[in-house]
mmCIF file of C-alpha atoms in Angstrom:
data_model
loop_
_atom_site.group_PDB
_atom_site.id
_atom_site.type_symbol
_atom_site.label_atom_id
_atom_site.label_comp_id
_atom_site.label_asym_id
_atom_site.label_seq_id
_atom_site.Cartn_x
_atom_site.Cartn_y
_atom_site.Cartn_z
ATOM 1 C CA ALA A 1 135.292 141.708 142.482
ATOM 2 C CA GLY A 2 135.748 145.165 141.053
ATOM 3 C CA GLY A 3 132.762 144.871 138.746
ATOM 4 C CA THR A 4 129.101 144.114 138.542
ATOM 5 C CA MET A 5 127.286 141.833 136.182
ATOM 6 C CA ALA A 6 123.940 142.848 134.683
ATOM 7 C CA VAL A 7 121.255 140.298 135.394
ATOM 8 C CA ALA A 8 118.311 140.113 133.041
ATOM 9 C CA ARG A 9 114.948 140.083 134.750
ATOM 10 C CA VAL A 10 112.735 137.170 133.835
ATOM 11 C CA ASN A 11 108.991 137.616 134.054
ATOM 12 C CA LEU A 12 107.558 134.101 134.078
ATOM 13 C CA ARG A 13 104.039 135.537 134.135
ATOM 14 C CA ALA A 14 104.531 136.311 130.444
ATOM 15 C CA LEU A 15 104.265 132.547 129.872
ATOM 16 C CA THR A 16 101.977 131.453 132.692
ATOM 17 C CA SER A 17 99.185 134.047 132.380
ATOM 18 C CA TRP A 18 96.159 133.245 130.221
ATOM 19 C CA VAL A 19 97.394 135.670 127.541
ATOM 20 C CA GLY A 20 100.832 134.053 127.619
ATOM 21 C CA ILE A 21 99.341 130.573 127.320
ATOM 22 C CA ALA A 22 97.249 131.686 124.324
ATOM 23 C CA ARG A 23 100.389 133.078 122.687
ATOM 24 C CA LEU A 24 102.288 129.852 123.358
ATOM 25 C CA PHE A 25 99.537 127.878 121.674
ATOM 26 C CA ALA A 26 99.635 130.291 118.727
ATOM 27 C CA VAL A 27 103.413 129.862 118.363
ATOM 28 C CA VAL A 28 103.235 126.071 118.461
ATOM 29 C CA LEU A 29 100.236 125.823 116.127
ATOM 30 C CA SER A 30 101.573 128.291 113.553
ATOM 31 C CA CYS A 31 104.939 126.485 113.520
ATOM 32 C CA LEU A 32 103.211 123.126 113.124
ATOM 33 C CA THR A 33 101.042 124.494 110.321
ATOM 34 C CA PHE A 34 103.771 125.912 108.104
ATOM 35 C CA SER A 35 105.966 122.864 108.783
ATOM 36 C CA LEU A 36 103.234 120.491 107.587
ATOM 37 C CA VAL A 37 102.551 122.575 104.502
ATOM 38 C CA ALA A 38 106.272 122.871 103.732
ATOM 39 C CA SER A 39 106.615 119.085 103.993
ATOM 40 C CA THR A 40 104.084 118.654 101.177
ATOM 41 C CA GLY A 41 106.036 120.950 98.835
ATOM 42 C CA ASN A 42 102.736 122.190 97.425
ATOM 43 C CA PHE A 43 102.238 125.836 98.334
ATOM 44 C CA GLY A 44 103.060 127.677 95.124
ATOM 45 C CA GLY A 45 101.206 130.545 93.532
ATOM 46 C CA PRO A 46 99.836 133.706 95.180
ATOM 47 C CA SER A 47 97.484 131.799 97.506
ATOM 48 C CA GLY A 48 100.133 129.412 98.815
ATOM 49 C CA THR A 49 102.691 132.175 99.193
ATOM 50 C CA TRP A 50 100.214 134.300 101.151
ATOM 51 C CA CYS A 51 99.312 131.426 103.490
ATOM 52 C CA MET A 52 102.946 130.516 104.181
ATOM 53 C CA PHE A 53 103.814 134.163 104.773
ATOM 54 C CA THR A 54 100.905 134.473 107.221
ATOM 55 C CA TRP A 55 101.892 131.480 109.334
ATOM 56 C CA CYS A 56 105.612 132.346 109.343
ATOM 57 C CA PHE A 57 104.973 136.042 110.049
ATOM 58 C CA CYS A 58 102.612 135.308 112.955
ATOM 59 C CA PHE A 59 105.019 132.701 114.367
ATOM 60 C CA ILE A 60 108.001 135.076 114.299
ATOM 61 C CA VAL A 61 106.205 138.124 115.711
ATOM 62 C CA THR A 62 104.420 136.176 118.459
ATOM 63 C CA LEU A 63 107.689 134.515 119.476
ATOM 64 C CA LEU A 64 109.362 137.942 119.661
ATOM 65 C CA VAL A 65 106.471 139.277 121.755
ATOM 66 C CA LEU A 66 106.846 136.377 124.180
ATOM 67 C CA LEU A 67 110.625 136.833 124.454
ATOM 68 C CA LEU A 68 110.392 140.600 124.962
ATOM 69 C CA GLU A 69 107.776 140.193 127.689
ATOM 70 C CA LEU A 70 109.638 137.278 129.295
ATOM 71 C CA LEU A 71 112.817 139.372 129.569
ATOM 72 C CA GLU A 72 110.882 142.616 130.161
ATOM 73 C CA LEU A 73 112.688 144.366 127.315
ATOM 74 C CA TYR A 74 109.579 145.784 125.629
ATOM 75 C CA SER A 75 109.723 148.952 127.745
ATOM 76 C CA MET A 76 112.923 149.917 125.898
ATOM 77 C CA LEU A 77 111.082 150.121 122.576
ATOM 78 C CA PRO A 78 109.885 153.570 121.405
ATOM 79 C CA LEU A 79 106.273 152.501 120.971
ATOM 80 C CA SER A 80 103.073 151.825 122.876
ATOM 81 C CA TRP A 81 103.476 148.131 123.674
ATOM 82 C CA ASP A 82 99.832 147.487 124.590
ATOM 83 C CA ASP A 83 98.629 149.143 121.385
ATOM 84 C CA PHE A 84 101.156 147.189 119.318
ATOM 85 C CA THR A 85 100.243 143.796 120.784
ATOM 86 C CA SER A 86 96.510 144.560 120.492
ATOM 87 C CA ALA A 87 96.849 145.589 116.844
ATOM 88 C CA PHE A 88 98.994 142.573 116.002
ATOM 89 C CA SER A 89 96.660 140.073 117.685
ATOM 90 C CA VAL A 90 93.687 141.384 115.686
ATOM 91 C CA LEU A 91 95.743 141.354 112.495
ATOM 92 C CA ALA A 92 96.840 137.780 113.245
ATOM 93 C CA VAL A 93 93.208 136.725 113.771
ATOM 94 C CA LEU A 94 92.230 138.130 110.373
ATOM 95 C CA MET A 95 95.281 136.814 108.505
ATOM 96 C CA VAL A 96 95.170 133.296 109.961
ATOM 97 C CA PHE A 97 91.406 133.031 109.450
ATOM 98 C CA THR A 98 91.817 134.060 105.800
ATOM 99 C CA SER A 99 94.595 131.504 105.329
ATOM 100 C CA SER A 100 92.513 128.799 107.028
ATOM 101 C CA VAL A 101 89.858 129.345 104.361
ATOM 102 C CA VAL A 102 92.060 130.050 101.331
ATOM 103 C CA PHE A 103 94.501 127.151 101.790
ATOM 104 C CA PRO A 104 92.022 124.231 101.730
ATOM 105 C CA ALA A 105 90.000 125.903 98.982
ATOM 106 C CA SER A 106 93.116 126.239 96.815
ATOM 107 C CA PHE A 107 95.080 123.060 97.549
ATOM 108 C CA ILE A 108 92.860 120.315 98.984
ATOM 109 C CA SER A 109 90.991 118.336 96.355
ATOM 110 C CA SER A 110 88.315 115.694 96.779
ATOM 111 C CA PRO A 111 88.620 112.793 97.401
ATOM 112 C CA CYS A 112 91.356 113.300 99.979
ATOM 113 C CA SER A 113 93.064 109.921 100.288
ATOM 114 C CA SER A 114 96.810 110.448 99.858
ATOM 115 C CA ASN A 115 99.348 111.062 102.624
ATOM 116 C CA LYS A 116 100.024 114.500 101.185
ATOM 117 C CA CYS A 117 96.349 115.428 101.328
ATOM 118 C CA ALA A 118 96.142 114.160 104.910
ATOM 119 C CA ARG A 119 98.973 116.489 105.931
ATOM 120 C CA GLN A 120 97.214 119.365 104.190
ATOM 121 C CA ALA A 121 94.032 118.558 106.088
ATOM 122 C CA VAL A 122 95.890 118.460 109.411
ATOM 123 C CA ALA A 123 97.571 121.782 108.517
ATOM 124 C CA THR A 124 94.157 123.292 107.874
ATOM 125 C CA THR A 125 92.971 122.078 111.281
ATOM 126 C CA THR A 126 96.010 123.450 113.117
ATOM 127 C CA SER A 127 95.637 126.744 111.236
ATOM 128 C CA PHE A 128 92.052 127.052 112.417
ATOM 129 C CA LEU A 129 93.116 126.218 115.992
ATOM 130 C CA CYS A 130 95.804 128.905 115.679
ATOM 131 C CA PHE A 131 93.093 131.367 114.656
ATOM 132 C CA LEU A 132 91.152 130.414 117.803
ATOM 133 C CA ALA A 133 94.271 130.969 119.951
ATOM 134 C CA TYR A 134 94.679 134.498 118.587
ATOM 135 C CA ALA A 135 90.944 135.133 119.012
ATOM 136 C CA VAL A 136 91.245 134.140 122.682
ATOM 137 C CA GLU A 137 94.158 136.575 123.043
ATOM 138 C CA VAL A 138 92.063 139.377 121.556
ATOM 139 C CA GLY A 139 89.250 138.571 123.965
ATOM 140 C CA LEU A 140 91.598 138.548 126.956
ATOM 141 C CA THR A 141 93.376 141.807 126.074
ATOM 142 C CA ARG A 142 90.349 143.804 124.908
ATOM 143 C CA ALA A 143 89.842 146.927 126.991
ATOM 144 C CA LYS A 144 87.038 146.869 129.530
ATOM 145 C CA PRO A 145 84.216 149.451 129.231
ATOM 146 C CA GLY A 146 85.503 152.856 130.302
ATOM 147 C CA ASP A 147 89.169 151.891 129.917
ATOM 148 C CA ILE A 148 90.830 153.872 127.104
ATOM 149 C CA SER A 149 94.450 153.648 128.268
ATOM 150 C CA SER A 150 95.216 151.524 125.204
ATOM 151 C CA PHE A 151 93.191 152.817 122.238
ATOM 152 C CA LEU A 152 93.830 149.867 119.907
ATOM 153 C CA SER A 153 92.457 147.456 122.514
ATOM 154 C CA THR A 154 89.102 149.261 122.553
ATOM 155 C CA VAL A 155 86.336 148.361 120.117
ATOM 156 C CA PRO A 156 87.043 151.392 117.846
ATOM 157 C CA GLY A 157 90.752 150.534 117.900
ATOM 158 C CA LEU A 158 90.138 146.884 117.020
ATOM 159 C CA LEU A 159 87.821 147.992 114.229
ATOM 160 C CA LYS A 160 90.553 150.230 112.817
ATOM 161 C CA VAL A 161 92.733 147.168 112.222
ATOM 162 C CA PHE A 162 89.774 145.299 110.717
ATOM 163 C CA GLU A 163 88.968 148.197 108.363
ATOM 164 C CA ALA A 164 92.565 148.438 107.144
ATOM 165 C CA TYR A 165 92.779 144.684 106.566
ATOM 166 C CA VAL A 166 89.514 144.538 104.607
ATOM 167 C CA ALA A 167 90.760 147.429 102.463
ATOM 168 C CA CYS A 168 93.906 145.382 101.701
ATOM 169 C CA LEU A 169 91.712 142.469 100.596
ATOM 170 C CA ILE A 170 89.782 144.840 98.346
ATOM 171 C CA PHE A 171 93.014 146.073 96.761
ATOM 172 C CA SER A 172 94.062 142.467 96.073
ATOM 173 C CA LEU A 173 90.859 141.937 94.058
ATOM 174 C CA LEU A 174 90.818 145.177 92.079
ATOM 175 C CA ASP A 175 90.678 144.601 88.336
ATOM 176 C CA LYS A 176 89.248 146.395 85.270
ATOM 177 C CA TYR A 177 88.009 149.699 86.617
ATOM 178 C CA ASN A 178 89.926 152.282 84.566
ATOM 179 C CA ASN A 179 87.113 153.138 82.139
ATOM 180 C CA GLU A 180 84.324 153.797 84.649
ATOM 181 C CA SER A 181 84.209 157.057 86.599
ATOM 182 C CA GLY A 182 82.040 155.481 89.306
ATOM 183 C CA LEU A 183 84.535 152.676 89.870
ATOM 184 C CA ILE A 184 87.427 155.142 89.958
ATOM 185 C CA TRP A 185 85.602 157.048 92.711
ATOM 186 C CA CYS A 186 85.161 153.803 94.666
ATOM 187 C CA VAL A 187 88.875 153.037 94.393
ATOM 188 C CA ALA A 188 89.573 156.561 95.661
ATOM 189 C CA VAL A 189 87.267 155.891 98.628
ATOM 190 C CA TYR A 190 89.061 152.634 99.462
ATOM 191 C CA SER A 191 92.478 154.282 99.141
ATOM 192 C CA ILE A 192 91.722 157.455 101.142
ATOM 193 C CA CYS A 193 90.056 155.599 104.013
ATOM 194 C CA PHE A 194 92.817 152.988 104.080
ATOM 195 C CA ILE A 195 95.576 155.611 104.238
ATOM 196 C CA PHE A 196 93.952 157.589 107.046
ATOM 197 C CA THR A 197 93.062 154.455 109.025
ATOM 198 C CA LEU A 198 96.608 153.110 108.657
ATOM 199 C CA LEU A 199 98.049 156.454 109.793
ATOM 200 C CA ILE A 200 95.842 156.374 112.893
ATOM 201 C CA ILE A 201 97.138 152.886 113.728
ATOM 202 C CA ILE A 202 100.783 153.836 113.120
ATOM 203 C CA PHE A 203 100.564 157.098 115.064
ATOM 204 C CA THR A 204 98.837 155.338 117.962
ATOM 205 C CA ILE A 205 101.524 152.657 118.211
ATOM 206 C CA GLY A 206 104.262 155.286 117.787
ATOM 207 C CA ARG A 207 102.784 157.492 120.516
ATOM 208 C CA CYS A 208 102.491 160.421 118.101
ATOM 209 C CA LEU A 209 98.823 161.260 118.606
ATOM 210 C CA ALA A 210 99.640 163.542 121.541
ATOM 211 C CA TYR A 211 101.055 166.051 119.056
ATOM 212 C CA PHE A 212 97.751 166.315 117.167
ATOM 213 C CA PRO A 213 96.765 170.028 117.036
ATOM 214 C CA CYS A 214 93.036 169.516 117.783
ATOM 215 C CA PRO A 215 90.963 167.304 120.136
ATOM 216 C CA LEU A 216 91.785 163.827 118.903
ATOM 217 C CA ASP A 217 88.662 162.023 120.096
ATOM 218 C CA LYS A 218 86.351 164.453 118.295
ATOM 219 C CA ALA A 219 88.556 164.353 115.181
ATOM 220 C CA LEU A 220 88.231 160.551 115.094
ATOM 221 C CA VAL A 221 84.448 160.809 115.329
ATOM 222 C CA GLY A 222 84.466 163.284 112.432
ATOM 223 C CA TYR A 223 86.711 161.021 110.374
ATOM 224 C CA ASN A 224 84.525 157.976 111.046
ATOM 225 C CA PHE A 225 81.465 159.952 109.942
ATOM 226 C CA LEU A 226 83.120 161.047 106.676
ATOM 227 C CA ALA A 227 84.454 157.529 106.037
ATOM 228 C CA LEU A 228 80.965 156.114 106.594
ATOM 229 C CA LEU A 229 79.468 158.550 104.065
ATOM 230 C CA MET A 230 82.165 157.705 101.523
ATOM 231 C CA TYR A 231 81.630 153.956 101.975
ATOM 232 C CA ILE A 232 77.872 154.415 101.532
ATOM 233 C CA THR A 233 78.550 155.892 98.088
ATOM 234 C CA ALA A 234 80.980 153.061 97.272
ATOM 235 C CA THR A 235 78.453 150.436 98.419
ATOM 236 C CA VAL A 236 75.960 151.839 95.906
ATOM 237 C CA LEU A 237 78.266 152.750 93.022
ATOM 238 C CA TRP A 238 80.556 149.694 92.930
ATOM 239 C CA PRO A 239 77.875 147.062 92.134
ATOM 240 C CA LEU A 240 75.967 149.559 89.980
ATOM 241 C CA TYR A 241 78.909 150.246 87.662
ATOM 242 C CA SER A 242 80.358 146.716 87.904
ATOM 243 C CA PHE A 243 77.285 144.643 87.033
ATOM 244 C CA LYS A 244 74.969 147.002 85.151
ATOM 245 C CA GLY A 245 74.106 145.241 81.889
ATOM 246 C CA ARG A 246 76.660 142.487 82.548
ATOM 247 C CA SER A 247 75.970 138.903 83.502
ATOM 248 C CA ARG A 248 78.438 136.353 84.830
ATOM 249 C CA PRO A 249 80.499 134.930 81.931
ATOM 250 C CA ASP A 250 79.923 131.252 81.161
ATOM 251 C CA SER A 251 83.657 130.547 81.191
ATOM 252 C CA CYS A 252 84.364 132.269 84.505
ATOM 253 C CA SER A 253 87.594 130.796 85.903
ATOM 254 C CA ARG A 254 89.073 131.268 89.385
ATOM 255 C CA ASN A 255 90.495 134.674 88.419
ATOM 256 C CA CYS A 256 87.327 135.840 86.685
ATOM 257 C CA TRP A 257 86.718 139.596 86.931
ATOM 258 C CA TRP A 258 83.030 139.043 87.764
ATOM 259 C CA ASP A 259 83.861 136.992 90.876
ATOM 260 C CA LYS A 260 86.454 139.548 91.953
ATOM 261 C CA HIS A 261 83.973 142.421 91.638
ATOM 262 C CA LEU A 262 81.396 140.424 93.587
ATOM 263 C CA GLY A 263 83.964 139.826 96.319
ATOM 264 C CA ILE A 264 84.736 143.563 96.435
ATOM 265 C CA THR A 265 81.003 144.268 96.751
ATOM 266 C CA PHE A 266 80.721 142.099 99.869
ATOM 267 C CA LEU A 267 83.983 143.440 101.342
ATOM 268 C CA THR A 268 82.711 146.990 100.810
ATOM 269 C CA ILE A 269 79.560 146.114 102.754
ATOM 270 C CA PHE A 270 81.678 144.599 105.546
ATOM 271 C CA ASN A 271 83.727 147.782 105.843
ATOM 272 C CA LEU A 272 80.584 149.922 105.700
ATOM 273 C CA ILE A 273 79.219 148.022 108.706
ATOM 274 C CA ALA A 274 82.608 148.279 110.451
ATOM 275 C CA TYR A 275 82.736 152.072 110.009
ATOM 276 C CA LEU A 276 79.128 152.347 111.227
ATOM 277 C CA VAL A 277 79.887 150.369 114.400
ATOM 278 C CA ASP A 278 83.129 152.334 114.769
ATOM 279 C CA LEU A 279 81.208 155.621 114.593
ATOM 280 C CA VAL A 280 78.656 154.472 117.170
ATOM 281 C CA TYR A 281 81.276 153.268 119.659
ATOM 282 C CA SER A 282 83.625 156.233 119.217
ATOM 283 C CA SER A 283 80.686 158.641 119.604
ATOM 284 C CA ARG A 284 79.668 156.948 122.844
ATOM 285 C CA MET A 285 83.258 157.161 124.127
ATOM 286 C CA VAL A 286 83.377 160.905 123.371
ATOM 287 C CA PHE A 287 79.877 162.161 124.145
ATOM 288 C CA ILE A 288 78.609 159.672 126.756
ATOM 289 C CA ARG A 289 81.004 159.636 129.678
ATOM 290 C CA THR A 290 80.964 156.677 132.061
ATOM 291 C CA PRO A 291 80.632 157.799 135.696
#
């Protein structure tokens, strides 16, 4: 009487659709994973901190996504929701997969017979299952051929997130490159491509690309072409300047510079392939129109 009460709309499809079910599994599995690892008390150091951050971060963001879609509040946010959820799901796939590999390699020793080791093994299993849940979400939300309403759900958009993540892994391994001009150029390549790729992701989610002063699709093709050329030079120069006249030290520990440079070499190749596929797909989207 004399007033009205606002009633929140509840969209149960956010939980009952296949995407919602995949997200529910991801929430439960990520929570179970970091709880098991926390119960062991053994997750110190950079590797353990990274893994715990990954599981907690993915749990919190996925739970927020579910709540916002359940209550249909996401439309109030000043961002492209489909692009945001697509970018996050790909990022979660990459982060959880990395943690599923890094955690057992860093903390599980053989033979595994103690109760603590058993919990670590179960945590590794649930982490891998969590990775599969996010992978299913990516597969379900990926844009169909000809659909470009959500750029980050297309193959070029998904690759943008992959390229940025691989660049972050490269940065985490960088060590001893100050005295070599070739290595400095490679670091510049990684940094420039990472910055531009990250800006594309941010501007897409923030709906800012509409203000771009030139045709965006053709600009992205041009950027992918330049990034591919730059990564070709890095793919050649990084191993050339890193390993020329140098063999692997006999006392090469876990943080050995030689292993780090080898890891950067492979990650550079991965990003080179990613930019090549990105260029092919983005060129087809621009120059080959689907009837």
